[in-house]
Amino acid sequence: MNMHHRKKITSTQIKARDEQPGPKHFEREVPWWKNSIVYQVYPRSFLDTNGDGTGDLKGITAKADYLYDLGVKTLWISPFFTSPMADFGYDISNFVDVDPIFGSLADFDELLKTMHSKDIKVVLDIVPNHSSDEHEWFQRSLRREEPYADYYVWADPKGFNDSGNPIPPNNWLSKFRGSAWEWREERGQFYYHQYHRKQPDLNFRNHRVQEEIKNVFKFWLDRGADGFRVDGLKHIFEVEDLNLDEPVDEEAGVEDNLHYNYLKHPFTMNQPETFELVRDWRKIMDTYQDKLLMAQAYSNDIQDVMKYYGNDTDPLADFPFNFCLVEKVQNRSDVTGTRLKKIIDEWFDNLPKGKWPNWVLGSHDYSRVASRLGADLVDALNMLTLLLPGTPVTYYGEEIGMQDADISWEDTKDPRARNFGPDHYREQSRDPRRAPMQWDATANAGFSRGPSTWLPVNDNYKTLNVKAQSEARVSHLKVYMTLARLRQERSFAKGKLAFPVVTDEVLAFIRYLEDEPKYLVVLNLSENDVVVDLHHHANLKLPPDASVITRSVSDKSEENSPGSKVNLSALMLVRGEGLVLQLPFAEEIE
Ligand code: GLC
């Protein structure tokens, strides 16, 4: 895939690894999710229809037209199941019902019907690793009632300290800070919680637990769900020997010995048994037609992530989320063409044969693109993820370039942030990116008619909102919609990929397919305006000019306005700009 010399474009890995070219309308036959954008909605924050300050299912249903117009074909909704909300829905006390704060099962059915009528698939968030401590299973397990006694990971204390307090069986840490073990006097034992102490880990070494969760899959599939995002998958199993301490991660340089990153995690992550479980889930899903299985199983070792794809003969998840553009691109100075290209190559180079890539820029767990990397990069990065081969995942609000909200300690809700206290909560809080969707300039950004909202609305909502951006001649939203439409074209849906120019400042890529329009995407990732000569300095033959399809909102120049012809020998881009160009039709690329 590296093309260092000036030569004709040859097919890239995508072609080599993709299915053989099929009948003329082949793209209709590939699974729906391959050509689709996955749009993640955090239900508490999308739209509140009953004025209680928290979003609900009816709110999502009410926005079906918005999603349709946006060009989104897959809606992934974060958990809306019955929950005491210690981790805002990721602590579930009934996996097969809707929490009243979000509505009812009937509201879910209505949501599904409405979305399906618009050809939008609905994917649910399944959280198998743990339940709420208020789940009936846990309550019964606590009392050692059969068959629930071993539904969770219980362990005897290693001993007792001088004051007579029980000592946890090992040093394992919770991702939310502190020991992952919580003592329960009732049972005289500790239980294990990878996350919050109100999220006890289910014991997947117990086959009944496996069956229970399979039934959860079936329940929602029978109700018509189109697939699942599986939460915290890599943590489902721990080693059997609970006496094993995890080693200190010397390289991480973390001083706080209660911080999760203080340790390495060989005994609580990616255990081999996990894959057998995913295989079983895959089998269940394949007894239904055409369902999508996305895995949240990212870790720094790309080989470990890729295992969740399985392979041709042993398919597991359709894809594990690719968080490389988030984890490896943490601030503005990480955004260089060379680095992004390396990250993109790494994914393609490790992708198992026949598997499909995906690109994630954010989620309810990560800082928003505009805040993490820079507001000027919003359009360029949407161009990258929407126009590369693969399925893009967009977190709600990224299409309008929403920014992290500034949330005080008093208003902070995220349990992880609260565990770090008033001096350090900001570094840990996930609340800023979970603030309400900014629909318009009315009170509460049009998110809620109520007196207050569960998290404060970002102050910038008066100017940064959906309504303003739909009315404006140019806006992030309009760029996004253009990209969503473009990516349906065969050149993007099925086309090949090549990178004519890769420098620290500029990343350029081409999408093309025989007898179809050819597109050139040029991103200026630097913090300066640049002039690039793509005609003479590309590592493959590019024509002298091209026409502009769309560009970042920050570029107001006459020269680059959509429809204009630009000179590829001296292409001007403002800082952070992305430009999508169409190459002259007759131009031979291959
Ligand atoms: C996943 C979710 C996160 C949640 C955790 C516990 O990491 O993305 O938001 O807190 O699981 O369920």
Coordinates of C-alpha atoms and ligand atoms in Angstrom, one line a residue:
M1 CA 0.0 0.0 0.0
N2 CA 3.0 2.3 0.4
M3 CA 3.6 4.1 -2.9
H4 CA 6.8 5.9 -2.7
H5 CA 7.4 6.2 -6.4
R6 CA 5.5 8.0 -9.1
K7 CA 3.6 5.3 -10.8
K8 CA 0.2 4.3 -11.9
I9 CA -2.2 3.6 -9.1
T10 CA -2.5 0.0 -8.5
S11 CA -5.2 -1.6 -6.4
T12 CA -4.7 -1.4 -2.7
Q13 CA -5.2 -4.0 -0.1
I14 CA -8.9 -3.1 0.0
K15 CA -9.4 -4.5 -3.5
A16 CA -7.1 -7.5 -2.9
R17 CA -8.8 -8.4 0.3
D18 CA -12.3 -7.5 -0.7
E19 CA -14.7 -9.9 -2.3
Q20 CA -14.3 -10.5 -6.0
P21 CA -16.0 -7.8 -8.2
G22 CA -19.6 -9.1 -8.5
P23 CA -22.6 -8.3 -10.6
K24 CA -23.3 -4.7 -11.6
H25 CA -25.3 -3.7 -8.5
F26 CA -23.0 -5.5 -6.2
E27 CA -23.1 -2.8 -3.5
R28 CA -26.7 -3.5 -2.8
E29 CA -25.9 -7.0 -1.9
V30 CA -23.1 -6.4 0.6
P31 CA -24.4 -6.4 4.2
W32 CA -26.2 -3.1 4.9
W33 CA -23.8 -2.0 7.5
K34 CA -20.8 -1.8 5.2
N35 CA -22.2 1.2 3.3
S36 CA -23.8 2.7 6.3
I37 CA -22.8 5.3 8.8
V38 CA -23.2 4.2 12.4
Y39 CA -24.6 7.1 14.4
Q40 CA -24.3 6.7 18.2
V41 CA -27.0 8.3 20.3
Y42 CA -26.5 8.7 24.1
P43 CA -30.2 8.5 25.0
R44 CA -30.0 10.7 28.1
S45 CA -28.8 13.6 25.9
F46 CA -30.5 13.5 22.6
L47 CA -34.0 14.8 23.1
D48 CA -36.2 15.1 26.1
T49 CA -39.9 14.9 25.3
N50 CA -41.5 14.9 28.8
G51 CA -39.6 17.8 30.3
D52 CA -37.8 15.9 33.0
G53 CA -34.5 17.1 31.8
T54 CA -33.3 13.7 30.5
G55 CA -33.6 12.4 27.0
D56 CA -36.0 9.5 26.1
L57 CA -36.8 7.0 23.4
K58 CA -39.7 9.1 22.1
G59 CA -37.1 11.9 21.6
I60 CA -35.0 9.6 19.4
T61 CA -38.1 8.6 17.5
A62 CA -39.1 12.2 17.0
K63 CA -35.7 12.8 15.3
A64 CA -36.0 10.0 12.8
D65 CA -36.3 12.6 9.9
Y66 CA -33.2 14.3 11.1
L67 CA -31.3 11.0 11.0
Y68 CA -32.7 10.2 7.6
D69 CA -31.8 13.6 6.2
L70 CA -28.3 13.3 7.7
G71 CA -27.8 10.1 5.6
V72 CA -27.4 7.8 8.6
K73 CA -28.5 4.3 8.0
T74 CA -27.6 2.7 11.3
L75 CA -28.6 4.0 14.7
W76 CA -26.7 2.7 17.8
I77 CA -28.4 3.6 21.0
S78 CA -26.4 3.5 24.3
P79 CA -28.2 1.5 27.0
F80 CA -31.8 2.4 27.8
F81 CA -32.6 -0.6 30.0
T82 CA -33.8 -0.6 33.6
S83 CA -31.0 0.9 35.6
P84 CA -30.3 2.7 38.9
M85 CA -28.1 4.9 36.8
A86 CA -24.9 4.6 38.9
D87 CA -23.1 4.6 35.5
F88 CA -26.0 6.1 33.6
G89 CA -27.5 3.0 32.0
Y90 CA -24.3 0.9 31.9
D91 CA -25.4 -0.6 35.2
I92 CA -28.4 -2.7 34.3
S93 CA -30.9 -4.1 36.7
N94 CA -33.2 -5.6 34.1
F95 CA -31.7 -6.4 30.7
V96 CA -35.0 -7.0 29.0
D97 CA -37.0 -3.9 29.9
V98 CA -36.8 -0.2 29.3
D99 CA -36.0 2.2 32.2
P100 CA -39.1 4.4 32.9
I101 CA -36.9 7.5 32.5
F102 CA -36.5 6.5 28.8
G103 CA -40.1 5.2 28.3
S104 CA -41.4 1.7 27.8
L105 CA -41.1 -1.4 25.6
A106 CA -44.0 0.0 23.6
D107 CA -41.9 3.2 23.0
F108 CA -39.0 1.0 21.8
D109 CA -41.3 -0.9 19.4
E110 CA -42.5 2.5 18.1
L111 CA -38.9 3.7 17.7
L112 CA -38.0 0.6 15.8
K113 CA -41.1 0.8 13.5
T114 CA -40.4 4.4 12.7
M115 CA -36.7 3.9 12.0
H116 CA -37.4 0.8 9.9
S117 CA -39.9 2.8 7.9
K118 CA -37.1 5.1 7.0
D119 CA -34.7 2.3 6.2
I120 CA -32.7 3.0 9.4
K121 CA -31.4 0.0 11.3
V122 CA -31.4 0.0 15.1
V123 CA -28.5 -1.5 17.0
L124 CA -28.6 -1.9 20.8
D125 CA -25.9 -1.7 23.4
I126 CA -25.5 -4.9 25.3
V127 CA -23.6 -4.9 28.5
P128 CA -22.7 -8.5 29.3
N129 CA -19.7 -8.0 31.6
H130 CA -21.7 -6.9 34.6
S131 CA -25.1 -6.1 35.9
S132 CA -26.2 -3.5 38.5
D133 CA -25.8 -4.6 42.1
E134 CA -29.6 -3.9 42.3
H135 CA -30.3 -6.7 39.7
E136 CA -32.3 -9.5 41.2
W137 CA -29.5 -12.0 40.2
F138 CA -27.1 -10.1 42.4
Q139 CA -29.4 -9.7 45.3
R140 CA -30.0 -13.5 45.3
S141 CA -26.4 -14.2 44.8
L142 CA -25.6 -12.2 47.8
R143 CA -27.9 -14.5 49.8
R144 CA -26.3 -17.5 48.2
E145 CA -29.6 -18.5 46.7
E146 CA -29.3 -21.1 44.0
P147 CA -28.9 -21.1 41.1
Y148 CA -27.6 -17.6 41.6
A149 CA -24.9 -18.1 44.2
D150 CA -22.1 -18.3 41.5
Y151 CA -23.6 -15.8 39.1
Y152 CA -20.9 -13.3 40.1
V153 CA -17.2 -13.4 40.8
W154 CA -17.0 -14.0 44.5
A155 CA -13.8 -14.6 46.4
D156 CA -12.6 -15.1 50.0
P157 CA -10.4 -12.6 51.6
K158 CA -6.6 -13.1 51.4
G159 CA -6.6 -12.6 55.1
F160 CA -7.4 -9.8 57.6
N161 CA -5.4 -6.8 58.5
D162 CA -4.5 -5.6 62.0
S163 CA -7.7 -3.8 62.4
G164 CA -9.6 -7.0 61.4
N165 CA -10.6 -5.7 58.0
P166 CA -10.7 -8.3 55.2
I167 CA -7.9 -8.0 52.5
P168 CA -8.9 -8.4 48.9
P169 CA -7.7 -11.6 47.1
N170 CA -5.4 -9.7 44.8
N171 CA -4.3 -6.2 43.7
W172 CA -6.7 -5.9 40.7
L173 CA -7.9 -2.3 40.1
S174 CA -11.2 -1.0 38.9
K175 CA -11.3 1.1 35.7
F176 CA -13.1 3.7 37.8
R177 CA -10.2 3.9 40.4
G178 CA -9.4 1.9 43.5
S179 CA -9.6 -1.8 44.3
A180 CA -11.8 -3.9 42.0
W181 CA -13.0 -5.9 45.0
E182 CA -15.9 -4.9 47.2
W183 CA -16.5 -6.7 50.5
R184 CA -20.0 -7.9 51.4
E185 CA -20.5 -8.7 55.0
E186 CA -23.7 -10.7 54.2
R187 CA -21.7 -13.3 52.3
G188 CA -18.4 -12.8 54.0
Q189 CA -16.8 -12.5 50.6
F190 CA -15.5 -9.9 48.1
Y191 CA -17.1 -9.5 44.7
Y192 CA -15.2 -8.3 41.7
H193 CA -16.1 -5.2 39.7
Q194 CA -14.1 -4.1 36.7
Y195 CA -16.0 -0.8 36.7
H196 CA -18.0 0.9 39.4
R197 CA -18.7 -1.0 42.7
K198 CA -22.4 -0.9 41.7
Q199 CA -21.4 -2.9 38.6
P200 CA -20.5 -6.4 39.8
D201 CA -18.9 -8.6 37.1
L202 CA -21.0 -11.5 36.0
N203 CA -19.3 -14.9 36.2
F204 CA -19.1 -16.2 32.7
R205 CA -17.4 -19.4 33.9
N206 CA -21.0 -20.3 35.0
H207 CA -22.9 -21.7 32.1
R208 CA -26.2 -20.5 33.4
V209 CA -24.8 -17.0 33.1
Q210 CA -23.9 -17.6 29.5
E211 CA -27.4 -18.8 28.9
E212 CA -29.0 -15.8 30.6
I213 CA -27.0 -13.4 28.4
K214 CA -27.8 -15.4 25.2
N215 CA -31.4 -15.0 26.1
V216 CA -30.9 -11.3 26.3
F217 CA -29.6 -11.3 22.8
K218 CA -32.6 -13.4 21.6
F219 CA -35.1 -11.2 23.4
W220 CA -34.0 -8.1 21.5
L221 CA -33.5 -9.9 18.2
D222 CA -37.0 -11.3 18.4
R223 CA -38.3 -7.8 19.0
G224 CA -36.6 -6.7 15.8
A225 CA -33.3 -5.2 16.8
D226 CA -30.8 -5.2 13.9
G227 CA -27.7 -5.9 16.0
F228 CA -25.6 -5.1 19.0
R229 CA -22.6 -3.1 20.2
V230 CA -21.1 -5.3 22.9
D231 CA -19.8 -3.2 25.8
G232 CA -16.6 -4.0 27.7
L233 CA -16.1 -7.3 25.8
K234 CA -12.4 -7.7 26.5
H235 CA -13.1 -7.8 30.3
I236 CA -15.7 -10.6 30.3
F237 CA -13.3 -13.2 31.7
E238 CA -10.6 -13.0 34.3
V239 CA -8.0 -15.8 35.0
E240 CA -9.4 -18.6 37.1
D241 CA -6.6 -18.3 39.7
L242 CA -7.7 -15.2 41.8
N243 CA -4.4 -15.3 43.7
L244 CA -2.5 -13.8 40.8
D245 CA -1.6 -10.1 41.2
E246 CA -1.2 -8.0 38.1
P247 CA 2.2 -6.5 37.5
V248 CA 3.0 -2.7 37.9
D249 CA 3.3 -1.0 34.5
E250 CA 6.7 0.7 35.0
E251 CA 6.5 2.3 31.6
A252 CA 3.2 4.0 32.2
G253 CA 4.8 6.2 34.8
V254 CA 1.5 6.5 36.8
E255 CA 2.1 7.5 40.4
D256 CA -1.4 7.1 41.7
N257 CA -1.4 3.4 42.7
L258 CA -5.2 3.4 42.7
H259 CA -5.3 4.5 39.0
Y260 CA -6.2 1.7 36.6
N261 CA -3.1 2.4 34.5
Y262 CA -0.8 1.9 37.4
L263 CA -0.9 -1.9 36.6
K264 CA -0.7 -4.0 33.4
H265 CA -3.7 -6.2 32.9
P266 CA -2.7 -9.7 31.7
F267 CA -5.2 -11.4 34.0
T268 CA -8.3 -9.3 33.5
M269 CA -8.3 -8.7 29.7
N270 CA -8.6 -10.6 26.4
Q271 CA -8.7 -14.1 28.0
P272 CA -9.0 -16.9 25.5
E273 CA -12.4 -18.0 26.7
T274 CA -13.8 -14.7 25.5
F275 CA -13.6 -15.8 21.9
E276 CA -15.6 -18.9 22.5
L277 CA -18.3 -16.8 23.9
V278 CA -18.4 -14.4 20.9
R279 CA -18.5 -17.4 18.6
D280 CA -21.7 -18.5 20.4
W281 CA -23.2 -15.1 20.1
R282 CA -22.3 -15.0 16.4
K283 CA -24.1 -18.3 15.9
I284 CA -27.2 -17.0 17.6
M285 CA -27.1 -13.8 15.5
D286 CA -26.7 -15.9 12.3
T287 CA -29.9 -17.8 13.0
Y288 CA -31.5 -14.4 12.3
Q289 CA -31.0 -12.6 9.0
D290 CA -28.4 -10.0 8.4
K291 CA -27.5 -8.8 12.0
L292 CA -24.6 -6.6 13.0
L293 CA -22.2 -7.4 15.9
M294 CA -19.8 -4.6 16.9
A295 CA -17.4 -5.2 19.7
Q296 CA -16.0 -2.7 22.1
A297 CA -12.7 -4.4 22.7
Y298 CA -10.0 -1.9 21.9
S299 CA -6.6 -2.2 23.4
N300 CA -3.2 -0.9 22.4
D301 CA -2.0 -4.2 20.9
I302 CA -3.6 -4.2 17.5
Q303 CA -3.2 -7.9 17.2
D304 CA -5.4 -8.4 20.2
V305 CA -8.1 -6.1 18.7
M306 CA -8.1 -7.9 15.4
K307 CA -8.8 -11.3 17.1
Y308 CA -12.3 -10.1 17.6
Y309 CA -13.0 -10.2 13.9
G310 CA -12.3 -13.9 13.8
N311 CA -11.6 -15.0 10.2
D312 CA -13.3 -16.4 7.1
T313 CA -14.1 -19.8 8.6
D314 CA -14.6 -18.6 12.1
P315 CA -16.4 -15.3 12.0
L316 CA -16.8 -13.5 15.3
A317 CA -17.7 -9.8 15.5
D318 CA -18.4 -7.9 12.3
F319 CA -15.9 -5.5 13.6
P320 CA -14.2 -4.4 16.8
F321 CA -14.3 -0.7 17.1
N322 CA -11.2 1.0 15.7
F323 CA -10.3 3.6 18.3
C324 CA -6.8 4.2 16.8
L325 CA -7.8 7.7 15.6
V326 CA -8.8 8.5 19.1
E327 CA -6.2 6.7 21.3
K328 CA -3.3 7.5 19.0
V329 CA -4.3 11.0 18.2
Q330 CA -4.8 12.6 21.5
N331 CA -4.0 16.3 20.8
R332 CA -3.5 18.7 18.0
S333 CA 0.2 18.0 17.6
D334 CA -0.6 14.3 17.0
V335 CA -2.6 15.3 13.9
T336 CA 0.0 15.0 11.1
G337 CA -0.5 13.4 7.7
T338 CA 2.4 11.0 8.3
R339 CA 0.9 9.8 11.6
L340 CA -2.6 9.4 10.3
K341 CA -1.3 7.5 7.3
K342 CA 0.6 5.2 9.6
I343 CA -2.5 4.6 11.7
I344 CA -4.6 3.9 8.7
D345 CA -2.0 1.5 7.2
E346 CA -1.7 -0.3 10.5
W347 CA -5.4 -1.1 10.5
F348 CA -5.4 -2.3 6.9
D349 CA -2.2 -4.3 7.2
N350 CA -3.5 -6.2 10.2
L351 CA -7.1 -6.6 9.0
P352 CA -7.9 -10.3 8.6
K353 CA -8.7 -11.4 5.0
G354 CA -12.2 -10.5 3.9
K355 CA -12.9 -8.3 6.9
W356 CA -14.2 -4.8 6.8
P357 CA -12.6 -1.7 8.3
N358 CA -14.2 0.9 10.5
W359 CA -13.3 4.4 11.7
V360 CA -14.2 5.9 15.0
L361 CA -13.6 9.6 16.0
G362 CA -15.3 9.7 19.4
S363 CA -17.9 8.3 21.7
H364 CA -19.5 8.9 25.1
D365 CA -16.1 8.0 26.6
Y366 CA -13.8 10.4 24.7
S367 CA -13.4 14.1 24.4
R368 CA -15.1 15.6 21.4
V369 CA -13.1 16.2 18.2
A370 CA -13.4 20.0 18.3
S371 CA -12.1 20.1 21.9
R372 CA -9.6 17.4 21.7
L373 CA -8.0 18.2 18.3
G374 CA -9.3 21.6 17.2
A375 CA -12.6 23.1 15.9
D376 CA -10.8 23.8 12.6
L377 CA -10.3 20.1 12.0
V378 CA -14.0 19.0 12.3
D379 CA -14.8 18.8 8.6
A380 CA -11.5 17.4 7.5
L381 CA -11.7 14.6 10.0
N382 CA -15.3 13.8 9.0
M383 CA -14.0 13.7 5.4
L384 CA -11.4 11.2 6.4
T385 CA -13.7 8.8 8.3
L386 CA -16.6 9.1 5.9
L387 CA -14.6 8.7 2.7
L388 CA -12.1 6.1 3.6
P389 CA -13.2 2.5 2.8
G390 CA -15.1 1.1 5.8
T391 CA -17.9 1.9 8.2
P392 CA -17.6 5.3 10.0
V393 CA -19.0 5.7 13.5
T394 CA -20.3 9.2 14.4
Y395 CA -21.1 10.2 17.9
Y396 CA -24.1 12.4 18.1
G397 CA -23.4 16.1 17.7
E398 CA -20.1 15.5 15.9
E399 CA -21.9 16.4 12.6
I400 CA -22.3 19.9 13.8
G401 CA -18.9 20.1 15.5
M402 CA -20.2 20.1 19.1
Q403 CA -17.6 20.9 21.8
D404 CA -17.0 19.5 25.3
A405 CA -19.2 21.4 27.8
D406 CA -17.5 23.0 30.8
I407 CA -19.0 21.2 33.8
S408 CA -18.3 22.2 37.4
W409 CA -17.5 19.7 40.2
E410 CA -21.0 20.4 41.6
D411 CA -22.6 19.5 38.4
T412 CA -20.4 16.4 37.7
K413 CA -22.3 13.2 37.4
D414 CA -19.8 10.7 35.9
P415 CA -19.0 8.1 38.6
R416 CA -15.4 7.8 37.4
A417 CA -14.9 11.6 37.7
R418 CA -16.4 11.6 41.1
N419 CA -14.0 8.9 42.3
F420 CA -11.1 11.3 41.5
G421 CA -12.4 14.1 43.6
P422 CA -12.7 17.9 43.0
D423 CA -9.0 18.4 42.1
H424 CA -8.7 15.8 39.4
Y425 CA -12.2 15.2 38.1
R426 CA -11.7 17.2 35.0
E427 CA -9.0 14.9 33.6
Q428 CA -11.4 11.9 34.1
S429 CA -14.8 13.2 33.5
R430 CA -16.8 11.9 30.6
D431 CA -19.7 14.4 31.3
P432 CA -18.4 17.2 29.0
R433 CA -19.0 15.1 25.9
R434 CA -22.4 13.8 27.2
A435 CA -24.0 17.2 27.4
P436 CA -27.3 17.7 25.6
M437 CA -27.6 17.8 21.9
Q438 CA -27.8 21.3 20.6
W439 CA -30.9 21.5 18.4
D440 CA -31.6 25.3 18.3
A441 CA -31.1 28.6 20.0
T442 CA -34.1 28.3 22.3
A443 CA -33.9 27.5 26.0
N444 CA -31.9 24.3 26.8
A445 CA -30.8 24.3 23.2
G446 CA -34.2 22.8 22.2
F447 CA -33.2 19.6 24.0
S448 CA -35.8 19.9 26.8
R449 CA -38.8 22.1 27.8
G450 CA -38.1 21.4 31.4
P451 CA -36.7 23.8 34.0
S452 CA -33.2 22.1 34.0
T453 CA -31.3 19.4 32.2
W454 CA -29.4 16.4 33.7
L455 CA -26.1 17.9 32.5
P456 CA -25.8 21.5 31.7
V457 CA -26.1 22.5 28.0
N458 CA -22.9 23.9 26.5
D459 CA -23.0 27.7 26.6
N460 CA -22.2 27.9 22.9
Y461 CA -25.6 26.5 21.9
K462 CA -27.0 29.8 20.8
T463 CA -24.7 29.9 17.7
L464 CA -23.7 26.2 17.5
N465 CA -26.8 24.2 16.8
V466 CA -28.6 22.1 14.2
K467 CA -31.1 24.7 13.2
A468 CA -28.5 27.4 12.6
Q469 CA -26.4 25.0 10.6
S470 CA -29.3 23.8 8.5
E471 CA -30.3 27.4 7.6
A472 CA -26.7 28.5 7.0
R473 CA -25.4 28.3 3.4
V474 CA -22.3 26.6 4.6
S475 CA -22.0 24.6 7.8
H476 CA -20.4 21.5 9.3
L477 CA -23.8 19.9 9.1
K478 CA -24.1 20.6 5.3
V479 CA -20.6 19.3 4.7
Y480 CA -21.4 16.2 6.7
M481 CA -24.6 15.6 4.6
T482 CA -22.7 16.0 1.4
L483 CA -20.1 13.5 2.6
A484 CA -22.9 11.1 3.6
R485 CA -24.4 11.3 0.2
L486 CA -21.0 11.0 -1.6
R487 CA -20.1 7.9 0.2
Q488 CA -23.0 6.1 -1.3
E489 CA -21.4 6.5 -4.7
R490 CA -19.7 3.4 -6.1
S491 CA -16.3 5.1 -6.1
F492 CA -16.5 5.3 -2.4
A493 CA -18.7 2.3 -1.6
K494 CA -16.6 -0.1 -3.7
G495 CA -13.7 1.9 -5.0
K496 CA -10.0 1.6 -4.5
L497 CA -7.8 3.7 -2.3
A498 CA -4.4 5.4 -2.9
F499 CA -2.4 8.1 -1.2
P500 CA -0.7 10.4 -3.7
V501 CA 0.7 12.8 -1.1
V502 CA 1.6 12.1 2.5
T503 CA 3.6 14.7 4.5
D504 CA 3.3 15.9 8.1
E505 CA 1.2 18.8 6.8
V506 CA -0.9 17.2 4.1
L507 CA -2.7 13.9 3.7
A508 CA -4.3 13.3 0.3
F509 CA -6.1 10.2 -0.8
I510 CA -7.9 9.1 -4.0
R511 CA -11.0 6.9 -4.3
Y512 CA -11.7 5.6 -7.7
L513 CA -13.3 2.8 -9.6
E514 CA -13.3 2.0 -13.3
D515 CA -16.0 3.9 -15.3
E516 CA -16.9 5.9 -12.2
P517 CA -16.0 9.4 -11.0
K518 CA -12.6 9.7 -9.4
Y519 CA -12.3 11.7 -6.2
L520 CA -9.3 13.3 -4.5
V521 CA -9.5 14.3 -0.9
V522 CA -6.9 16.7 0.4
L523 CA -6.5 17.5 4.1
N524 CA -4.3 20.2 5.4
L525 CA -3.7 19.0 9.0
S526 CA -1.3 21.7 9.9
E527 CA -2.0 24.9 11.9
N528 CA -0.9 27.1 8.9
D529 CA -2.4 27.8 5.6
V530 CA -0.5 25.9 2.9
V531 CA -0.1 25.8 -0.9
V532 CA 0.6 22.3 -2.2
D533 CA 1.7 21.1 -5.6
L534 CA -0.2 17.9 -6.1
H535 CA 0.4 17.9 -9.8
H536 CA 4.2 17.6 -9.6
H537 CA 4.8 16.2 -6.2
A538 CA 2.5 13.3 -6.0
N539 CA 3.8 9.8 -6.0
L540 CA 1.4 8.9 -8.8
K541 CA 0.2 10.8 -11.9
L542 CA -2.4 13.5 -11.1
P543 CA -4.0 15.8 -13.6
P544 CA -3.3 19.6 -13.6
D545 CA -6.7 20.5 -12.3
A546 CA -9.8 19.2 -10.6
S547 CA -13.2 20.6 -9.5
V548 CA -14.3 21.3 -5.9
I549 CA -17.2 19.2 -4.5
T550 CA -17.0 20.4 -0.9
R551 CA -14.6 22.0 1.5
S552 CA -14.3 22.9 5.2
V553 CA -16.4 25.8 6.4
S554 CA -13.3 27.8 7.4
D555 CA -12.3 28.2 3.7
K556 CA -14.1 31.2 2.4
S557 CA -12.0 31.8 -0.7
E558 CA -13.6 32.3 -4.1
E559 CA -11.0 30.0 -5.7
N560 CA -12.0 26.9 -3.7
S561 CA -15.8 27.4 -3.8
P562 CA -17.7 24.3 -4.7
G563 CA -18.0 23.9 -8.4
S564 CA -14.8 25.8 -9.2
K565 CA -11.9 24.4 -11.0
V566 CA -8.7 24.4 -9.0
N567 CA -5.1 24.2 -10.1
L568 CA -3.5 21.1 -8.5
S569 CA 0.0 22.6 -9.0
A570 CA -0.8 25.3 -6.5
L571 CA -3.7 24.2 -4.3
M572 CA -4.4 26.5 -1.4
L573 CA -5.8 25.2 1.8
V574 CA -6.4 27.1 5.0
R575 CA -5.3 25.6 8.4
G576 CA -7.1 22.4 9.2
E577 CA -9.0 22.4 5.9
G578 CA -10.3 19.4 4.0
L579 CA -11.2 19.6 0.4
V580 CA -13.0 17.0 -1.7
L581 CA -12.3 17.3 -5.4
Q582 CA -13.4 15.4 -8.4
L583 CA -10.8 14.6 -11.0
P584 CA -11.5 15.1 -14.7
F585 CA -13.5 12.1 -15.9
A586 CA -11.2 11.1 -18.7
E587 CA -8.2 11.0 -16.5
E588 CA -6.7 7.5 -16.5
I589 CA -5.7 6.4 -13.1
E590 CA -5.2 2.8 -13.7
Ligands
GLC1 C1 -17.8 0.8 28.6 C2 -18.7 2.0 28.3 C3 -18.5 3.0 29.4 C4 -19.1 2.3 30.7 C5 -18.4 1.0 30.9 C6 -19.0 0.2 32.0 O1 -16.5 1.1 28.7 O2 -18.3 2.5 27.0 O3 -19.2 4.1 29.2 O4 -18.8 3.1 31.8 O5 -18.3 0.2 29.8 O6 -20.2 -0.4 31.5

